[in-house]
Coordinates of N, CA and C in Angstrom, one line a residue:
Chain K
R1178 N 0.9 -1.2 0.0 CA 0.0 0.0 0.0 C 0.9 1.2 0.0
K1179 N 0.5 2.2 -0.9 CA 1.3 3.4 -0.9 C 1.1 4.3 0.3
E1180 N 2.1 5.1 0.7 CA 1.9 5.9 1.9 C 0.8 6.9 1.8
V1181 N 0.7 7.5 0.6 CA -0.3 8.5 0.4 C -0.9 8.3 -0.9
E1182 N -2.2 8.1 -1.0 CA -2.9 7.7 -2.2 C -4.0 8.7 -2.6
Q1183 N -4.1 9.0 -3.9 CA -5.1 9.8 -4.4 C -5.7 9.2 -5.7
D1184 N -7.0 9.4 -5.9 CA -7.6 9.1 -7.2 C -7.0 9.9 -8.3
P1185 N -6.4 9.3 -9.3 CA -5.7 10.1 -10.3 C -6.6 10.9 -11.2
G1186 N -7.9 10.6 -11.2 CA -8.8 11.2 -12.1 C -8.6 10.8 -13.6
P1187 N -8.8 11.7 -14.6 CA -9.2 13.1 -14.4 C -10.7 13.3 -14.0
F1188 N -10.9 14.3 -13.2 CA -12.2 14.8 -12.9 C -12.6 15.8 -13.9
N1189 N -13.6 15.6 -14.8 CA -14.1 16.5 -15.7 C -15.4 17.1 -15.2
V1190 N -15.4 18.4 -14.9 CA -16.6 19.1 -14.4 C -16.9 20.3 -15.1
P1191 N -18.1 20.7 -15.2 CA -18.5 22.0 -15.8 C -18.2 23.2 -14.9
E1192 N -18.0 24.3 -15.5 CA -17.9 25.6 -14.7 C -19.0 25.7 -13.7
G1193 N -18.7 26.1 -12.5 CA -19.7 26.3 -11.5 C -20.0 25.1 -10.6
A1194 N -19.4 24.0 -11.0 CA -19.7 22.7 -10.3 C -18.9 22.7 -8.9
T1195 N -19.3 21.9 -8.0 CA -18.6 21.6 -6.8 C -17.9 20.2 -7.0
V1196 N -16.7 20.2 -6.6 CA -15.9 18.9 -6.8 C -15.1 18.7 -5.5
A1197 N -15.0 17.4 -5.2 CA -14.3 17.1 -4.0 C -13.2 16.0 -4.2
F1198 N -12.1 16.1 -3.6 CA -11.0 15.1 -3.8 C -10.7 14.6 -2.4
N1199 N -10.4 13.3 -2.3 CA -9.9 12.7 -1.1 C -8.5 12.2 -1.2
C1200 N -7.8 12.1 -0.1 CA -6.4 11.6 -0.1 C -6.3 10.8 1.2
T1201 N -5.8 9.6 1.0 CA -5.7 8.7 2.2 C -4.2 8.6 2.5
Y1202 N -3.9 8.4 3.8 CA -2.5 8.2 4.2 C -2.4 7.1 5.2
S1203 N -1.2 6.4 5.2 CA -1.1 5.1 5.9 C -0.4 5.3 7.3
N1204 N 0.4 6.4 7.5 CA 1.1 6.6 8.7 C 0.3 7.3 9.7
S1205 N -0.2 6.6 10.7 CA -1.1 7.3 11.7 C -0.3 8.3 12.5
A1206 N 1.0 8.3 12.5 CA 1.8 9.3 13.2 C 2.0 10.6 12.4
S1207 N 1.4 10.7 11.2 CA 1.6 11.9 10.4 C 1.0 13.1 11.2
Q1208 N 1.8 14.2 11.0 CA 1.4 15.4 11.8 C 0.8 16.5 11.1
S1209 N 1.2 16.7 9.9 CA 0.7 17.9 9.1 C 0.4 17.5 7.7
F1210 N -0.5 18.3 7.1 CA -1.1 17.9 5.8 C -1.3 19.1 5.0
F1211 N -1.1 19.0 3.7 CA -1.2 20.1 2.8 C -1.8 19.7 1.5
W1212 N -2.4 20.7 0.8 CA -2.8 20.6 -0.5 C -2.0 21.5 -1.4
Y1213 N -1.4 21.0 -2.5 CA -0.7 21.8 -3.4 C -1.4 21.7 -4.8
R1214 N -1.3 22.7 -5.6 CA -1.8 22.8 -6.9 C -0.6 22.8 -7.8
Q1215 N -0.6 22.0 -8.9 CA 0.5 22.0 -9.9 C -0.1 22.1 -11.3
D1216 N 0.3 23.2 -12.0 CA -0.1 23.3 -13.4 C 0.9 22.6 -14.2
C1217 N 0.5 22.3 -15.5 CA 1.4 21.5 -16.4 C 2.8 22.2 -16.5
R1218 N 3.8 21.5 -16.3 CA 5.2 21.9 -16.5 C 5.6 23.1 -15.5
K1219 N 4.9 23.2 -14.4 CA 5.2 24.2 -13.4 C 5.5 23.5 -12.1
E1220 N 5.9 24.4 -11.1 CA 6.2 23.8 -9.8 C 4.9 23.7 -9.0
P1221 N 4.9 22.8 -7.9 CA 3.7 22.8 -7.0 C 3.7 24.1 -6.3
K1222 N 2.4 24.6 -6.1 CA 2.2 25.8 -5.3 C 1.3 25.5 -4.2
L1223 N 1.7 25.9 -3.0 CA 0.9 25.6 -1.8 C -0.5 26.2 -2.0
L1224 N -1.5 25.4 -1.8 CA -2.9 25.9 -1.9 C -3.4 26.1 -0.4
M1225 N -3.3 25.1 0.4 CA -3.8 25.2 1.8 C -3.0 24.2 2.7
S1226 N -2.8 24.7 3.9 CA -2.5 23.7 5.0 C -3.8 23.1 5.5
V1227 N -3.8 22.0 6.0 CA -5.0 21.3 6.5 C -4.9 21.1 8.0
Y1228 N -5.9 21.7 8.7 CA -5.9 21.7 10.1 C -7.0 20.7 10.6
S1229 N -6.8 20.3 11.9 CA -7.7 19.3 12.5 C -9.1 19.8 12.5
S1230 N -9.3 21.1 12.7 CA -10.6 21.7 12.7 C -11.2 22.0 11.4
G1231 N -10.4 21.7 10.3 CA -10.9 22.1 9.0 C -10.6 23.5 8.7
N1232 N -10.4 23.9 7.5 CA -10.2 25.3 7.2 C -10.7 25.6 5.8
E1233 N -11.0 26.9 5.6 CA -11.7 27.4 4.4 C -10.9 28.6 3.9
D1234 N -10.8 28.7 2.6 CA -10.2 29.8 2.0 C -10.9 30.1 0.7
G1235 N -11.9 31.0 0.8 CA -12.7 31.4 -0.3 C -13.5 30.2 -0.8
R1236 N -13.3 29.7 -2.0 CA -14.1 28.6 -2.6 C -13.5 27.2 -2.2
F1237 N -12.4 27.2 -1.5 CA -11.7 26.0 -1.1 C -11.9 25.7 0.4
T1238 N -12.2 24.4 0.6 CA -12.4 23.9 2.0 C -11.6 22.6 2.1
A1239 N -10.7 22.6 3.2 CA -10.0 21.4 3.4 C -10.4 20.8 4.8
Q1240 N -10.5 19.5 4.8 CA -10.8 18.8 6.0 C -9.8 17.7 6.3
L1241 N -9.7 17.4 7.6 CA -8.8 16.3 8.0 C -9.6 15.3 8.9
N1242 N -9.6 14.0 8.6 CA -10.2 13.0 9.4 C -9.1 12.0 9.8
R1243 N -8.7 12.2 11.1 CA -7.6 11.4 11.6 C -8.0 10.0 11.9
A1244 N -9.3 9.8 12.3 CA -9.7 8.5 12.6 C -9.7 7.6 11.3
S1245 N -10.1 8.1 10.2 CA -10.1 7.4 9.0 C -8.9 7.6 8.1
Q1246 N -8.0 8.5 8.6 CA -6.7 8.8 7.9 C -6.9 9.2 6.5
Y1247 N -7.7 10.3 6.4 CA -7.8 10.9 5.0 C -8.0 12.4 5.2
I1248 N -7.6 13.1 4.1 CA -7.9 14.6 4.0 C -8.7 14.8 2.8
S1249 N -9.4 15.9 2.7 CA -10.2 16.2 1.6 C -10.1 17.6 1.2
L1250 N -10.4 17.9 -0.1 CA -10.4 19.2 -0.6 C -11.7 19.4 -1.4
L1251 N -12.4 20.4 -1.0 CA -13.7 20.7 -1.7 C -13.5 22.1 -2.4
I1252 N -13.9 22.1 -3.7 CA -13.8 23.3 -4.5 C -15.2 23.6 -4.9
R1253 N -15.7 24.8 -4.5 CA -17.0 25.2 -4.9 C -16.9 26.2 -6.1
D1254 N -18.0 26.2 -6.9 CA -18.1 27.2 -8.0 C -16.9 27.1 -8.9
S1255 N -16.6 26.0 -9.4 CA -15.3 25.8 -10.1 C -15.2 26.8 -11.3
K1256 N -13.9 27.2 -11.4 CA -13.6 28.1 -12.5 C -12.7 27.4 -13.5
L1257 N -12.7 27.9 -14.7 CA -11.8 27.3 -15.8 C -10.3 27.3 -15.2
S1258 N -10.0 28.3 -14.5 CA -8.6 28.4 -14.0 C -8.2 27.5 -12.9
D1259 N -9.3 26.7 -12.4 CA -9.0 25.7 -11.4 C -8.4 24.5 -12.0
S1260 N -8.4 24.4 -13.3 CA -7.9 23.2 -14.0 C -6.4 23.0 -13.7
A1261 N -6.1 21.9 -13.1 CA -4.7 21.7 -12.7 C -4.6 20.3 -12.0
T1262 N -3.5 19.9 -11.6 CA -3.3 18.7 -10.8 C -3.2 19.1 -9.3
Y1263 N -4.0 18.4 -8.5 CA -4.0 18.7 -7.1 C -3.3 17.6 -6.3
L1264 N -2.2 18.0 -5.6 CA -1.4 17.0 -4.9 C -1.6 17.2 -3.4
C1265 N -1.9 16.1 -2.7 CA -1.9 16.2 -1.3 C -0.5 15.8 -0.8
A1266 N -0.1 16.3 0.3 CA 1.2 16.1 0.9 C 1.1 15.9 2.4
V1267 N 1.8 14.9 2.9 CA 1.7 14.5 4.3 C 3.1 14.6 4.9
N1268 N 3.2 15.2 6.1 CA 4.5 15.4 6.8 C 4.5 14.4 7.9
N1269 N 5.5 13.5 7.9 CA 5.6 12.4 8.9 C 6.4 12.9 10.1
N1270 N 6.7 14.2 10.1 CA 7.4 14.8 11.2 C 8.8 14.3 11.5
A1271 N 9.3 13.4 10.7 CA 10.7 12.9 10.8 C 11.6 13.8 9.9
G1272 N 12.0 14.9 10.4 CA 12.8 15.8 9.6 C 12.1 16.6 8.6
N1273 N 10.8 16.8 8.8 CA 9.9 17.5 7.9 C 10.0 17.0 6.5
M1274 N 9.8 15.7 6.4 CA 9.8 15.0 5.2 C 8.4 14.9 4.7
L1275 N 8.2 15.5 3.5 CA 6.9 15.5 2.8 C 6.8 14.3 1.9
T1276 N 5.7 13.6 2.0 CA 5.4 12.5 1.0 C 4.1 13.0 0.3
F1277 N 4.2 12.9 -1.0 CA 3.1 13.4 -1.9 C 2.3 12.2 -2.4
G1278 N 1.0 12.5 -2.5 CA 0.2 11.5 -3.3 C 0.5 11.7 -4.7
G1279 N -0.1 10.8 -5.5 CA 0.2 10.8 -7.0 C -0.5 12.0 -7.7
G1280 N -1.4 12.7 -7.0 CA -2.1 13.8 -7.7 C -3.4 13.4 -8.3
T1281 N -4.3 14.4 -8.3 CA -5.6 14.2 -8.9 C -5.8 15.3 -10.0
R1282 N -6.0 15.0 -11.2 CA -6.1 15.9 -12.3 C -7.6 16.4 -12.4
L1283 N -7.7 17.7 -12.4 CA -9.1 18.4 -12.5 C -9.1 19.1 -13.8
M1284 N -10.2 18.9 -14.6 CA -10.4 19.7 -15.8 C -11.8 20.3 -15.7
V1285 N -11.8 21.6 -15.7 CA -13.0 22.4 -15.6 C -13.4 22.8 -17.0
K1286 N -14.6 22.5 -17.5 CA -15.0 22.8 -18.9 C -16.0 23.9 -18.9
P1287 N -16.0 24.7 -20.0 CA -17.0 25.8 -20.1 C -18.4 25.2 -20.2
Chain H
D104 N 4.6 35.0 -8.2 CA 6.0 34.7 -8.3 C 6.5 34.0 -7.1
T105 N 7.4 33.0 -7.4 CA 7.9 32.2 -6.4 C 9.0 32.9 -5.6
E106 N 9.2 32.7 -4.3 CA 10.2 33.3 -3.6 C 11.4 32.4 -3.5
V107 N 11.4 31.3 -4.1 CA 12.5 30.4 -4.2 C 12.9 30.4 -5.6
T108 N 14.2 30.8 -5.9 CA 14.6 31.0 -7.2 C 15.6 29.9 -7.6
Q109 N 15.4 29.3 -8.8 CA 16.2 28.2 -9.2 C 16.8 28.6 -10.6
T110 N 18.1 28.3 -10.8 CA 18.8 28.5 -12.1 C 19.6 27.2 -12.3
P111 N 19.8 26.9 -13.6 CA 19.1 27.5 -14.8 C 17.6 26.9 -14.8
K112 N 16.8 27.4 -15.7 CA 15.5 26.9 -15.9 C 15.5 25.6 -16.7
H113 N 16.4 25.5 -17.6 CA 16.5 24.4 -18.5 C 18.0 24.0 -18.6
L114 N 18.3 22.7 -18.6 CA 19.7 22.3 -18.8 C 19.7 21.0 -19.6
V115 N 20.6 21.0 -20.6 CA 20.8 19.8 -21.4 C 22.3 19.5 -21.3
M116 N 22.6 18.3 -20.9 CA 24.0 17.9 -20.7 C 24.2 16.5 -21.1
G117 N 25.4 16.2 -21.5 CA 25.8 14.9 -21.8 C 26.2 14.1 -20.6
M118 N 26.3 12.8 -20.7 CA 26.5 11.9 -19.6 C 27.9 12.1 -18.9
T119 N 28.8 12.7 -19.7 CA 30.2 12.9 -19.1 C 30.4 14.3 -18.5
N120 N 29.3 15.2 -18.7 CA 29.5 16.6 -18.2 C 29.4 16.7 -16.7
K121 N 29.9 17.8 -16.2 CA 29.6 18.2 -14.8 C 28.9 19.6 -14.8
K122 N 27.8 19.6 -14.1 CA 27.1 20.9 -14.1 C 26.5 21.0 -12.6
S123 N 26.0 22.2 -12.3 CA 25.4 22.5 -11.0 C 24.1 23.2 -11.2
L124 N 23.1 22.8 -10.3 CA 21.9 23.5 -10.2 C 21.9 24.4 -9.0
K125 N 21.3 25.5 -9.1 CA 21.4 26.5 -8.0 C 20.0 26.8 -7.5
C126 N 19.9 27.1 -6.2 CA 18.6 27.5 -5.6 C 18.9 28.5 -4.5
E127 N 18.0 29.5 -4.5 CA 18.3 30.6 -3.5 C 16.9 31.0 -2.9
Q128 N 16.9 31.3 -1.6 CA 15.7 31.9 -1.0 C 16.2 32.9 0.0
H129 N 15.4 34.0 0.2 CA 15.7 35.0 1.1 C 14.5 35.3 2.1
M130 N 13.9 34.1 2.4 CA 12.8 34.2 3.4 C 13.2 33.9 4.8
G131 N 14.6 33.7 5.0 CA 15.1 33.3 6.3 C 14.7 31.9 6.7
H132 N 14.3 31.1 5.7 CA 14.0 29.7 6.0 C 15.3 28.9 6.3
R133 N 15.2 28.0 7.3 CA 16.4 27.2 7.7 C 16.4 25.8 7.3
A134 N 15.4 25.4 6.5 CA 15.3 24.1 5.9 C 15.2 24.2 4.4
M135 N 16.0 23.4 3.7 CA 16.0 23.5 2.2 C 16.0 22.0 1.7
Y136 N 15.4 21.8 0.6 CA 15.2 20.5 0.0 C 15.4 20.4 -1.5
W137 N 15.8 19.2 -1.9 CA 15.9 18.9 -3.3 C 14.9 17.8 -3.6
Y138 N 14.1 18.0 -4.6 CA 13.2 16.9 -5.1 C 13.4 16.7 -6.6
K139 N 13.1 15.4 -7.0 CA 13.1 15.1 -8.4 C 11.7 14.7 -8.8
Q140 N 11.2 15.2 -9.9 CA 9.9 14.9 -10.4 C 9.9 14.5 -11.9
K141 N 9.5 13.2 -12.1 CA 9.3 12.7 -13.4 C 7.9 13.1 -13.9
A142 N 7.7 13.0 -15.2 CA 6.4 13.4 -15.9 C 5.3 12.5 -15.3
K143 N 4.2 13.2 -15.0 CA 3.0 12.6 -14.5 C 3.2 11.8 -13.1
K144 N 4.3 12.1 -12.4 CA 4.5 11.6 -11.1 C 4.6 12.7 -10.1
P145 N 4.5 12.4 -8.8 CA 4.6 13.4 -7.8 C 6.1 13.7 -7.5
P146 N 6.4 14.8 -6.9 CA 7.8 15.0 -6.5 C 8.3 14.0 -5.5
E147 N 9.6 13.6 -5.7 CA 10.2 12.6 -4.7 C 11.4 13.3 -4.0
L148 N 11.4 13.2 -2.7 CA 12.4 13.8 -1.9 C 13.8 13.2 -2.2
M149 N 14.8 14.1 -2.4 CA 16.2 13.6 -2.5 C 17.0 13.9 -1.3
F150 N 17.1 15.2 -0.9 CA 17.9 15.6 0.2 C 17.2 16.7 1.0
V151 N 17.5 16.7 2.3 CA 17.0 17.7 3.2 C 18.2 18.3 3.9
Y152 N 18.3 19.7 3.9 CA 19.3 20.4 4.7 C 18.6 21.2 5.8
S153 N 19.1 21.0 7.0 CA 18.5 21.7 8.2 C 19.7 22.5 8.8
Y154 N 19.4 23.8 8.9 CA 20.5 24.7 9.4 C 21.8 24.4 8.7
E155 N 21.7 24.3 7.4 CA 22.9 24.2 6.5 C 23.6 22.9 6.6
K156 N 23.0 21.9 7.4 CA 23.6 20.6 7.5 C 22.7 19.6 6.8
L157 N 23.4 18.6 6.1 CA 22.6 17.6 5.4 C 22.0 16.7 6.5
S158 N 20.7 16.6 6.5 CA 20.0 15.8 7.5 C 19.4 14.6 7.0
I159 N 19.0 14.6 5.7 CA 18.4 13.4 5.1 C 18.9 13.3 3.7
N160 N 19.3 12.0 3.3 CA 19.7 11.7 2.0 C 18.9 10.4 1.7
E161 N 17.9 10.6 0.8 CA 17.0 9.4 0.5 C 17.7 8.4 -0.5
S162 N 18.8 7.9 -0.1 CA 19.5 6.9 -0.9 C 19.7 7.4 -2.3
V163 N 20.2 8.6 -2.5 CA 20.4 9.2 -3.8 C 21.8 8.7 -4.3
P164 N 21.9 8.4 -5.6 CA 23.2 8.0 -6.1 C 24.2 9.1 -6.0
S165 N 25.5 8.7 -5.8 CA 26.5 9.7 -5.6 C 26.8 10.6 -6.7
R166 N 26.2 10.3 -7.9 CA 26.4 11.2 -9.0 C 25.7 12.6 -8.8
F167 N 24.8 12.6 -7.8 CA 24.2 13.8 -7.3 C 24.8 14.2 -6.0
S168 N 25.4 15.4 -5.9 CA 26.1 15.9 -4.7 C 25.5 17.2 -4.3
P169 N 24.8 17.2 -3.2 CA 24.3 18.5 -2.7 C 25.3 19.3 -1.9
E170 N 25.1 20.6 -1.9 CA 25.9 21.5 -1.1 C 25.1 22.7 -0.6
C171 N 25.4 23.1 0.6 CA 24.7 24.3 1.1 C 25.7 25.3 1.6
P172 N 26.1 26.2 0.8 CA 27.2 27.2 1.2 C 26.8 28.1 2.3
N173 N 25.5 28.5 2.3 CA 25.0 29.3 3.4 C 23.5 29.1 3.6
S174 N 22.9 29.9 4.5 CA 21.5 29.6 4.8 C 20.5 30.0 3.7
S175 N 21.0 30.7 2.7 CA 20.2 31.1 1.6 C 20.3 30.3 0.3
L176 N 21.4 29.6 0.2 CA 21.8 28.9 -1.0 C 21.8 27.4 -0.9
L177 N 21.4 26.8 -1.9 CA 21.5 25.3 -2.0 C 21.9 24.9 -3.4
N178 N 22.9 24.1 -3.6 CA 23.4 23.7 -4.9 C 23.2 22.2 -5.0
L179 N 23.1 21.8 -6.3 CA 23.1 20.3 -6.6 C 24.1 20.1 -7.7
H180 N 25.2 19.5 -7.4 CA 26.2 19.2 -8.3 C 26.0 17.9 -9.0
L181 N 26.1 17.9 -10.4 CA 25.8 16.7 -11.2 C 27.0 16.3 -11.9
H182 N 27.2 15.0 -11.9 CA 28.3 14.4 -12.6 C 28.0 13.0 -13.1
A183 N 28.3 12.7 -14.4 CA 28.1 11.4 -14.9 C 26.7 10.9 -14.8
L184 N 25.8 11.8 -15.1 CA 24.3 11.4 -15.0 C 23.9 10.4 -16.1
Q185 N 22.8 9.7 -15.9 CA 22.3 8.8 -16.8 C 21.0 9.3 -17.5
P186 N 20.6 8.8 -18.6 CA 19.4 9.3 -19.3 C 18.2 9.3 -18.4
E187 N 18.1 8.3 -17.5 CA 17.0 8.2 -16.6 C 16.9 9.3 -15.6
D188 N 18.0 10.0 -15.5 CA 18.0 11.2 -14.5 C 17.3 12.4 -15.1
S189 N 16.9 12.3 -16.3 CA 16.2 13.5 -17.0 C 14.9 13.6 -16.2
A190 N 14.6 14.9 -15.7 CA 13.5 15.1 -14.9 C 13.4 16.6 -14.6
L191 N 12.4 17.0 -13.8 CA 12.3 18.3 -13.3 C 12.9 18.3 -11.8
Y192 N 13.9 19.1 -11.6 CA 14.5 19.1 -10.2 C 14.0 20.4 -9.5
L193 N 13.3 20.1 -8.4 CA 12.7 21.2 -7.6 C 13.4 21.4 -6.3
C194 N 13.6 22.7 -6.0 CA 14.1 23.1 -4.7 C 13.0 23.6 -3.9
A195 N 13.0 23.4 -2.6 CA 12.0 23.9 -1.7 C 12.6 24.4 -0.4
S196 N 11.9 25.3 0.3 CA 12.4 25.7 1.6 C 11.2 25.7 2.5
S197 N 11.5 25.6 3.8 CA 10.5 25.8 4.9 C 11.1 26.5 6.0
Q198 N 10.3 27.1 6.8 CA 10.7 28.0 7.9 C 11.7 27.3 8.9
D199 N 11.3 26.1 9.3 CA 12.0 25.5 10.4 C 11.9 24.0 10.2
P200 N 13.0 23.2 10.2 CA 12.9 21.8 9.9 C 12.1 21.0 11.0
A201 N 12.1 21.6 12.2 CA 11.5 20.9 13.3 C 10.0 21.2 13.4
S202 N 9.5 22.1 12.6 CA 8.1 22.5 12.7 C 7.3 21.8 11.6
N203 N 6.1 22.1 11.6 CA 5.2 21.5 10.5 C 4.8 22.6 9.5
Q204 N 5.7 23.5 9.3 CA 5.4 24.6 8.3 C 5.5 24.0 6.9
P205 N 4.7 24.6 6.0 CA 4.6 24.1 4.6 C 6.0 24.4 3.9
Q206 N 6.2 23.6 2.9 CA 7.4 23.9 2.0 C 6.9 24.7 0.8
H207 N 7.8 25.6 0.4 CA 7.6 26.4 -0.8 C 8.6 26.1 -1.8
F208 N 8.0 25.9 -3.0 CA 8.9 25.4 -4.1 C 9.3 26.5 -5.1
G209 N 10.5 26.3 -5.6 CA 11.0 27.1 -6.7 C 10.4 26.5 -8.0
D210 N 10.6 27.2 -9.1 CA 9.9 26.8 -10.4 C 10.7 25.7 -11.1
G211 N 11.8 25.2 -10.5 CA 12.4 24.0 -11.0 C 13.4 24.2 -12.1
T212 N 14.3 23.2 -12.3 CA 15.2 23.1 -13.4 C 14.8 21.9 -14.2
R213 N 14.5 22.1 -15.5 CA 14.2 20.9 -16.3 C 15.5 20.4 -16.9
L214 N 15.8 19.2 -16.5 CA 17.1 18.6 -16.9 C 16.9 17.5 -17.9
S215 N 17.7 17.6 -19.0 CA 17.7 16.5 -20.0 C 19.1 16.0 -20.2
I216 N 19.2 14.7 -20.1 CA 20.5 14.0 -20.2 C 20.6 13.3 -21.6
L217 N 21.6 13.7 -22.4 CA 21.6 13.1 -23.7 C 22.5 11.8 -23.7

């Protein structure tokens, strides 16, 4: 089993749709969690840190479920510019090592 | 715009060449990282520097040699690379290696080995 797993997609959604991604992790000792966005041939850009209480930033909401060992990202009112690959990343707290999931590709269509 | 700067943006080299990748950040971050990313795959950690000391080497072949001259700079020296080493090399930094602060990435060096 991979340490961090994501559905690779692609998720094809119309503009204005709500879409949700999940990411599961295997190390129960993991301490911190992040969502990154990566456009084609670009670097990963931090989208959100994920906190135990959940957090929201505009159209984006991230949740952490420690009992079931997954994090989620919800995007409301999808825009064309949201089309990208979304990577979850888990920090196992051993020297701040990030392990990435394989990424979920989102394509928002007009 | 990224606050982690990497040069060069693109590099093509032969298997016998020696070259270096450079990374710079001026955010006062004390942890810096090298990652390798192949097409359609996630970034894979290579090295971690904490307070300018190498703290993690993820079993990277010796043809990759990292160097941290000071707290703002991180280099990756390349020698006798193989075609399978062609990839995007990403540098990242974070505030403190002991904390759970997020890592911020540079825009990478796209490396092609002939």
